[in-house]
Amino acid sequence: MTTRRRLAVAALLLLGGAPAAPVRAQSARPAPLRVRTPDGRWHAWWQADRAPARWPAADARVAAAVQWRAVAPGLETAELEVATPGEAGIAALGRMRLVLARIDPARHALRLVAGSPPGAPWKVDDAPGDARLALNAGQFTDDGPWGWLVHGGRELQAPATGPLSSALVVARDGAVRLADAAELTAVRTGVARGEIAEAVQSYPTLLAGDGAVPAPLLADGRGLDREHRDARLAVGTLRDGRVLVVLTRLDAPGVMARVPLGLTVPEMAAVTGALGASRAMLLDGGLSAQLLVRDARGDAQRWPGLRHVPVGLVATPRVSEVAARR
């Protein structure tokens, strides 16, 4: 656990009260991930030492545990309780809860947003009032956003080098795709042709091609820490063209839910694959992970982060959807 995470956890423990056992990092062991079904039973469905190299379809056990709820036309949400095999702190503070969203780009326009004035930090509470979905986008350094950025059809920043990176690309017609590092050079040419409206690069890739798990997520010694646990935020594309968002939160009361502990990278690949994604990548997690979902009545649910970020991603109803409601 990094010094920054230790300080954040310590501050949260002071605010929320100390748990029965100390929060400390431990290596992930080859014990299964389990999901709780609506009838209250737990089902094991994934194990690190037997992880599949590809997810050709959603996992029936996980799909049966998810109860999707339509909150607006083209937007569904759900929560899924997961028992993890990892850090002692998770067991002490509570199980993991996955906050899920599925959004249809045919009904919603996705675009990048930044703080105001330009250069100011951004948080989900800054999302426009008509945003149905808002989340932090990409990774960043002390100098600003990391990697490829396209906004309003203009390339603001060139792609960064990252063999495990991917980019979320929004076409002019609103279709959304994820392109992995090997595809970025070719995909980038679409900016000059006026084919790309928005793009943001992030890492690591969780799923590529048609549900393939990258090799570094399957075996040690390939440049990725497969045992590190953190709060996570992932975005993926489903085979029907919809966009999937997954946020991890400790299943604990109040501010304790924001303790930056969560799933490993391979576990997040499994979660997105089991939910039916063909491609997926992580966005900045840890203290940055945050999400807002707003229903058709304008009521919003928020899962705030502990720090602001340079860039966010929002989804707003398309003009045709707004006109249809009048």
Short mmCIF file of C-alpha atoms in Angstrom, two decimals:
data_model
loop_
_atom_site.label_atom_id
_atom_site.label_comp_id
_atom_site.label_asym_id
_atom_site.label_seq_id
_atom_site.Cartn_x
_atom_site.Cartn_y
_atom_site.Cartn_z
CA MET A 1 0.00 0.00 0.00
CA THR A 2 1.47 3.39 -0.99
CA THR A 3 2.06 6.18 1.51
CA ARG A 4 -0.76 8.20 -0.07
CA ARG A 5 -3.22 5.33 0.30
CA ARG A 6 -2.11 4.71 3.90
CA LEU A 7 -2.74 8.35 4.76
CA ALA A 8 -6.14 8.28 3.06
CA VAL A 9 -7.16 5.10 4.84
CA ALA A 10 -5.93 6.46 8.17
CA ALA A 11 -7.93 9.66 7.70
CA LEU A 12 -11.06 7.74 6.83
CA LEU A 13 -10.66 5.47 9.83
CA LEU A 14 -10.42 8.51 12.08
CA LEU A 15 -13.62 9.89 10.54
CA GLY A 16 -15.56 6.66 10.54
CA GLY A 17 -14.25 4.85 13.58
CA ALA A 18 -11.67 2.09 13.69
CA PRO A 19 -12.70 -1.38 12.48
CA ALA A 20 -12.34 -4.51 14.53
CA ALA A 21 -9.13 -5.43 12.73
CA PRO A 22 -6.38 -3.24 11.25
CA VAL A 23 -6.40 -2.48 7.54
CA ARG A 24 -3.24 -3.90 6.03
CA ALA A 25 -2.23 -5.22 2.64
CA GLN A 26 -1.91 -8.92 2.04
CA SER A 27 -1.14 -10.90 -1.09
CA ALA A 28 -4.14 -12.11 -3.02
CA ARG A 29 -4.51 -15.86 -2.59
CA PRO A 30 -6.01 -18.30 -5.10
CA ALA A 31 -9.43 -18.25 -3.45
CA PRO A 32 -12.56 -17.68 -5.52
CA LEU A 33 -14.53 -14.54 -6.12
CA ARG A 34 -18.12 -15.06 -5.03
CA VAL A 35 -21.32 -13.20 -5.84
CA ARG A 36 -24.49 -12.98 -3.79
CA THR A 37 -27.67 -13.87 -5.63
CA PRO A 38 -31.06 -12.23 -4.93
CA ASP A 39 -32.02 -15.19 -2.71
CA GLY A 40 -29.06 -14.43 -0.42
CA ARG A 41 -26.85 -17.36 -1.44
CA TRP A 42 -23.19 -17.00 -2.38
CA HIS A 43 -21.81 -18.55 -5.56
CA ALA A 44 -18.12 -18.93 -6.47
CA TRP A 45 -17.51 -18.07 -10.11
CA TRP A 46 -13.84 -17.11 -10.68
CA GLN A 47 -10.44 -18.07 -9.30
CA ALA A 48 -7.08 -16.48 -10.11
CA ASP A 49 -5.18 -19.71 -10.68
CA ARG A 50 -7.86 -20.95 -13.08
CA ALA A 51 -8.71 -17.68 -14.80
CA PRO A 52 -9.99 -17.99 -18.38
CA ALA A 53 -7.94 -16.37 -21.13
CA ARG A 54 -11.10 -15.20 -22.90
CA TRP A 55 -14.66 -14.25 -22.03
CA PRO A 56 -16.76 -15.17 -25.09
CA ALA A 57 -20.01 -14.28 -23.31
CA ALA A 58 -21.39 -13.19 -19.96
CA ASP A 59 -21.10 -15.64 -17.06
CA ALA A 60 -24.53 -17.10 -16.29
CA ARG A 61 -23.87 -17.18 -12.53
CA VAL A 62 -22.98 -13.50 -12.41
CA ALA A 63 -25.76 -12.48 -14.79
CA ALA A 64 -28.29 -14.25 -12.57
CA ALA A 65 -27.08 -12.27 -9.56
CA VAL A 66 -27.58 -8.87 -11.21
CA GLN A 67 -30.97 -7.18 -11.07
CA TRP A 68 -30.86 -4.35 -13.60
CA ARG A 69 -33.20 -1.41 -13.07
CA ALA A 70 -34.12 1.08 -15.80
CA VAL A 71 -33.69 4.61 -14.41
CA ALA A 72 -34.11 6.46 -17.72
CA PRO A 73 -34.60 5.48 -21.36
CA GLY A 74 -31.37 3.76 -22.42
CA LEU A 75 -29.84 3.76 -18.92
CA GLU A 76 -29.87 0.90 -16.42
CA THR A 77 -28.17 0.53 -13.07
CA ALA A 78 -27.58 -2.29 -10.61
CA GLU A 79 -25.48 -3.22 -7.60
CA LEU A 80 -23.71 -6.50 -7.06
CA GLU A 81 -22.25 -7.77 -3.79
CA VAL A 82 -18.93 -9.57 -4.17
CA ALA A 83 -16.87 -11.45 -1.58
CA THR A 84 -13.15 -11.19 -2.31
CA PRO A 85 -10.25 -13.38 -1.16
CA GLY A 86 -7.85 -10.51 -0.56
CA GLU A 87 -6.88 -7.90 1.98
CA ALA A 88 -7.73 -8.41 5.62
CA GLY A 89 -9.00 -4.84 5.66
CA ILE A 90 -11.82 -5.71 3.29
CA ALA A 91 -13.05 -8.47 5.57
CA ALA A 92 -12.83 -6.12 8.54
CA LEU A 93 -14.64 -3.21 6.89
CA GLY A 94 -17.17 -5.01 4.73
CA ARG A 95 -17.58 -6.88 1.46
CA MET A 96 -17.21 -5.25 -1.93
CA ARG A 97 -20.19 -3.72 -3.67
CA LEU A 98 -20.04 -3.16 -7.41
CA VAL A 99 -22.03 -0.21 -8.74
CA LEU A 100 -22.99 -0.98 -12.34
CA ALA A 101 -24.39 1.09 -15.19
CA ARG A 102 -25.31 0.22 -18.77
CA ILE A 103 -25.94 3.10 -21.17
CA ASP A 104 -27.05 3.12 -24.79
CA PRO A 105 -25.06 5.55 -27.00
CA ALA A 106 -27.98 5.59 -29.44
CA ARG A 107 -29.94 7.49 -26.77
CA HIS A 108 -27.09 9.36 -25.06
CA ALA A 109 -24.21 11.48 -26.32
CA LEU A 110 -20.90 10.83 -24.55
CA ARG A 111 -18.37 13.63 -24.27
CA LEU A 112 -15.40 14.76 -22.21
CA VAL A 113 -15.69 17.66 -19.77
CA ALA A 114 -13.20 19.61 -17.69
CA GLY A 115 -13.28 21.95 -14.75
CA SER A 116 -14.22 25.60 -15.01
CA PRO A 117 -12.31 27.84 -15.46
CA PRO A 118 -10.00 25.89 -17.81
CA GLY A 119 -7.38 23.98 -15.84
CA ALA A 120 -9.52 23.78 -12.71
CA PRO A 121 -10.07 20.32 -11.20
CA TRP A 122 -13.31 18.46 -11.91
CA LYS A 123 -15.62 16.25 -9.85
CA VAL A 124 -18.91 14.54 -10.62
CA ASP A 125 -20.84 17.27 -8.81
CA ASP A 126 -19.63 19.60 -11.60
CA ALA A 127 -21.43 17.57 -14.26
CA PRO A 128 -24.11 19.48 -16.20
CA GLY A 129 -27.64 19.24 -14.87
CA ASP A 130 -28.80 17.17 -17.84
CA ALA A 131 -26.04 14.55 -17.48
CA ARG A 132 -27.52 11.11 -16.91
CA LEU A 133 -24.09 9.62 -16.23
CA ALA A 134 -20.83 11.22 -15.08
CA LEU A 135 -17.50 9.70 -14.10
CA ASN A 136 -13.82 10.55 -14.00
CA ALA A 137 -11.98 9.80 -17.24
CA GLY A 138 -8.50 8.49 -17.97
CA GLN A 139 -5.33 8.77 -15.93
CA PHE A 140 -3.34 11.87 -15.05
CA THR A 141 0.00 13.12 -13.80
CA ASP A 142 1.03 16.29 -11.98
CA ASP A 143 1.12 17.99 -15.39
CA GLY A 144 -2.43 17.08 -16.36
CA PRO A 145 -4.26 14.34 -18.27
CA TRP A 146 -2.25 11.36 -19.50
CA GLY A 147 -2.50 10.10 -23.05
CA TRP A 148 -4.68 10.71 -26.05
CA LEU A 149 -7.42 13.32 -25.80
CA VAL A 150 -9.91 14.33 -28.48
CA HIS A 151 -12.75 16.73 -27.74
CA GLY A 152 -15.27 18.21 -30.15
CA GLY A 153 -13.43 16.58 -33.04
CA ARG A 154 -10.10 18.27 -32.18
CA GLU A 155 -7.07 16.37 -30.97
CA LEU A 156 -5.93 18.10 -27.79
CA GLN A 157 -3.17 15.65 -26.87
CA ALA A 158 -1.34 12.92 -28.79
CA PRO A 159 -1.49 9.27 -27.69
CA ALA A 160 0.97 8.22 -25.00
CA THR A 161 3.10 5.09 -25.16
CA GLY A 162 1.58 2.26 -23.19
CA PRO A 163 1.44 -1.33 -24.45
CA LEU A 164 -1.39 -2.14 -22.02
CA SER A 165 -3.39 1.00 -22.77
CA SER A 166 -6.67 1.39 -24.62
CA ALA A 167 -8.75 4.36 -25.71
CA LEU A 168 -12.46 5.02 -25.47
CA VAL A 169 -13.44 6.47 -28.85
CA VAL A 170 -16.74 8.19 -29.63
CA ALA A 171 -17.49 8.44 -33.34
CA ARG A 172 -19.25 11.40 -34.96
CA ASP A 173 -22.38 9.27 -35.24
CA GLY A 174 -22.25 8.57 -31.48
CA ALA A 175 -21.09 4.96 -31.65
CA VAL A 176 -18.61 4.03 -28.93
CA ARG A 177 -15.69 1.62 -29.24
CA LEU A 178 -12.54 0.74 -27.35
CA ALA A 179 -9.28 0.54 -29.29
CA ASP A 180 -6.22 -1.13 -27.79
CA ALA A 181 -2.63 0.09 -28.07
CA ALA A 182 -1.93 -1.88 -31.26
CA GLU A 183 -4.89 -0.21 -32.98
CA LEU A 184 -4.35 3.39 -31.87
CA THR A 185 -2.16 4.53 -34.76
CA ALA A 186 -4.76 3.47 -37.31
CA VAL A 187 -7.72 4.68 -35.25
CA ARG A 188 -6.10 8.08 -34.73
CA THR A 189 -6.25 8.83 -38.46
CA GLY A 190 -10.01 9.12 -38.06
CA VAL A 191 -9.56 12.51 -36.39
CA ALA A 192 -8.24 14.08 -39.59
CA ARG A 193 -11.14 12.58 -41.54
CA GLY A 194 -13.66 14.06 -39.12
CA GLU A 195 -14.81 10.64 -37.93
CA ILE A 196 -13.98 10.98 -34.22
CA ALA A 197 -15.76 13.33 -31.83
CA GLU A 198 -14.22 12.33 -28.49
CA ALA A 199 -11.43 10.05 -27.27
CA VAL A 200 -9.60 9.38 -24.02
CA GLN A 201 -6.74 6.94 -23.39
CA SER A 202 -6.25 4.98 -20.18
CA TYR A 203 -4.70 1.82 -18.78
CA PRO A 204 -4.50 -1.03 -18.19
CA THR A 205 -6.57 -2.85 -20.77
CA LEU A 206 -8.81 -5.45 -19.14
CA LEU A 207 -10.27 -7.06 -22.25
CA ALA A 208 -9.23 -6.74 -25.90
CA GLY A 209 -10.48 -8.04 -29.23
CA ASP A 210 -13.55 -10.11 -28.42
CA GLY A 211 -13.18 -10.76 -24.70
CA ALA A 212 -9.47 -11.69 -24.65
CA VAL A 213 -7.64 -11.13 -21.35
CA PRO A 214 -4.18 -9.56 -21.97
CA ALA A 215 -1.28 -11.91 -21.17
CA PRO A 216 0.17 -9.73 -18.35
CA LEU A 217 -3.09 -10.21 -16.42
CA LEU A 218 -2.78 -13.99 -16.59
CA ALA A 219 0.76 -14.60 -15.31
CA ASP A 220 3.33 -12.88 -13.09
CA GLY A 221 6.57 -11.35 -14.34
CA ARG A 222 5.08 -9.43 -17.25
CA GLY A 223 5.22 -5.91 -15.86
CA LEU A 224 1.89 -5.78 -14.03
CA ASP A 225 1.20 -6.09 -10.31
CA ARG A 226 -1.54 -8.71 -10.32
CA GLU A 227 -2.07 -8.68 -6.54
CA HIS A 228 -2.44 -4.97 -5.79
CA ARG A 229 -5.90 -4.02 -4.53
CA ASP A 230 -7.48 -0.62 -4.95
CA ALA A 231 -10.78 1.10 -5.52
CA ARG A 232 -11.51 0.62 -9.22
CA LEU A 233 -13.46 2.24 -12.04
CA ALA A 234 -13.76 0.46 -15.38
CA VAL A 235 -15.47 1.19 -18.67
CA GLY A 236 -16.24 -1.38 -21.33
CA THR A 237 -18.26 -2.01 -24.44
CA LEU A 238 -20.90 -4.72 -24.66
CA ARG A 239 -21.46 -6.78 -27.78
CA ASP A 240 -24.72 -4.96 -28.52
CA GLY A 241 -22.99 -1.56 -28.61
CA ARG A 242 -23.90 -0.35 -25.14
CA VAL A 243 -21.34 0.98 -22.68
CA LEU A 244 -20.72 -0.71 -19.32
CA VAL A 245 -19.40 1.12 -16.24
CA VAL A 246 -18.23 -0.66 -13.08
CA LEU A 247 -17.29 1.13 -9.85
CA THR A 248 -16.09 -0.71 -6.73
CA ARG A 249 -17.05 0.41 -3.25
CA LEU A 250 -16.60 -1.18 0.15
CA ASP A 251 -19.96 -2.39 1.41
CA ALA A 252 -19.58 -0.26 4.54
CA PRO A 253 -21.54 2.66 6.02
CA GLY A 254 -20.89 6.32 5.32
CA VAL A 255 -17.41 7.59 4.60
CA MET A 256 -15.93 4.12 5.17
CA ALA A 257 -17.28 3.06 1.77
CA ARG A 258 -14.66 5.34 0.20
CA VAL A 259 -11.64 3.56 1.72
CA PRO A 260 -9.40 2.89 -1.32
CA LEU A 261 -9.41 -0.89 -1.13
CA GLY A 262 -10.97 -3.09 -3.76
CA LEU A 263 -10.31 -5.58 -6.50
CA THR A 264 -7.15 -6.58 -8.34
CA VAL A 265 -6.69 -5.86 -12.05
CA PRO A 266 -7.29 -9.53 -13.03
CA GLU A 267 -10.44 -9.55 -10.88
CA MET A 268 -11.72 -6.45 -12.68
CA ALA A 269 -11.07 -8.13 -16.03
CA ALA A 270 -13.13 -11.06 -14.80
CA VAL A 271 -15.95 -8.79 -13.60
CA THR A 272 -16.23 -6.94 -16.92
CA GLY A 273 -16.01 -10.16 -18.91
CA ALA A 274 -18.59 -11.89 -16.72
CA LEU A 275 -20.95 -8.95 -17.25
CA GLY A 276 -20.74 -9.42 -21.01
CA ALA A 277 -18.12 -6.87 -22.11
CA SER A 278 -16.00 -7.68 -25.14
CA ARG A 279 -13.52 -4.87 -24.46
CA ALA A 280 -12.76 -2.98 -21.26
CA MET A 281 -10.17 -0.79 -19.59
CA LEU A 282 -9.56 0.76 -16.19
CA LEU A 283 -9.92 4.47 -15.63
CA ASP A 284 -8.16 6.19 -12.74
CA GLY A 285 -9.25 4.44 -9.55
CA GLY A 286 -8.13 4.80 -5.96
CA LEU A 287 -8.95 8.20 -4.53
CA SER A 288 -10.17 9.45 -7.93
CA ALA A 289 -12.90 6.89 -8.65
CA GLN A 290 -16.31 8.59 -8.73
CA LEU A 291 -19.67 8.17 -10.42
CA LEU A 292 -22.99 9.96 -10.77
CA VAL A 293 -26.23 8.49 -12.16
CA ARG A 294 -29.28 10.69 -12.73
CA ASP A 295 -32.73 9.26 -13.43
CA ALA A 296 -35.42 10.58 -15.76
CA ARG A 297 -36.93 12.69 -12.94
CA GLY A 298 -33.62 14.45 -12.35
CA ASP A 299 -32.82 12.69 -9.07
CA ALA A 300 -29.13 11.83 -8.80
CA GLN A 301 -27.18 9.17 -6.97
CA ARG A 302 -23.55 10.02 -6.28
CA TRP A 303 -20.52 7.96 -5.37
CA PRO A 304 -17.94 10.74 -4.89
CA GLY A 305 -14.20 10.34 -4.96
CA LEU A 306 -11.66 11.69 -2.50
CA ARG A 307 -9.84 13.88 -5.00
CA HIS A 308 -10.71 15.95 -8.04
CA VAL A 309 -9.48 15.06 -11.53
CA PRO A 310 -8.56 16.98 -14.71
CA VAL A 311 -11.13 15.38 -17.02
CA GLY A 312 -14.54 13.76 -16.70
CA LEU A 313 -16.83 11.83 -19.01
CA VAL A 314 -20.55 12.59 -19.17
CA ALA A 315 -23.53 11.19 -21.05
CA THR A 316 -26.49 13.43 -21.87
CA PRO A 317 -29.77 12.56 -23.61
CA ARG A 318 -29.70 13.07 -27.35
CA VAL A 319 -31.81 15.90 -28.77
CA SER A 320 -34.24 13.39 -30.29
CA GLU A 321 -34.80 11.86 -26.85
CA VAL A 322 -35.47 15.26 -25.27
CA ALA A 323 -37.87 16.23 -28.07
CA ALA A 324 -39.76 12.96 -27.74
CA ARG A 325 -40.56 13.73 -24.09
CA ARG A 326 -42.12 17.11 -24.90
#
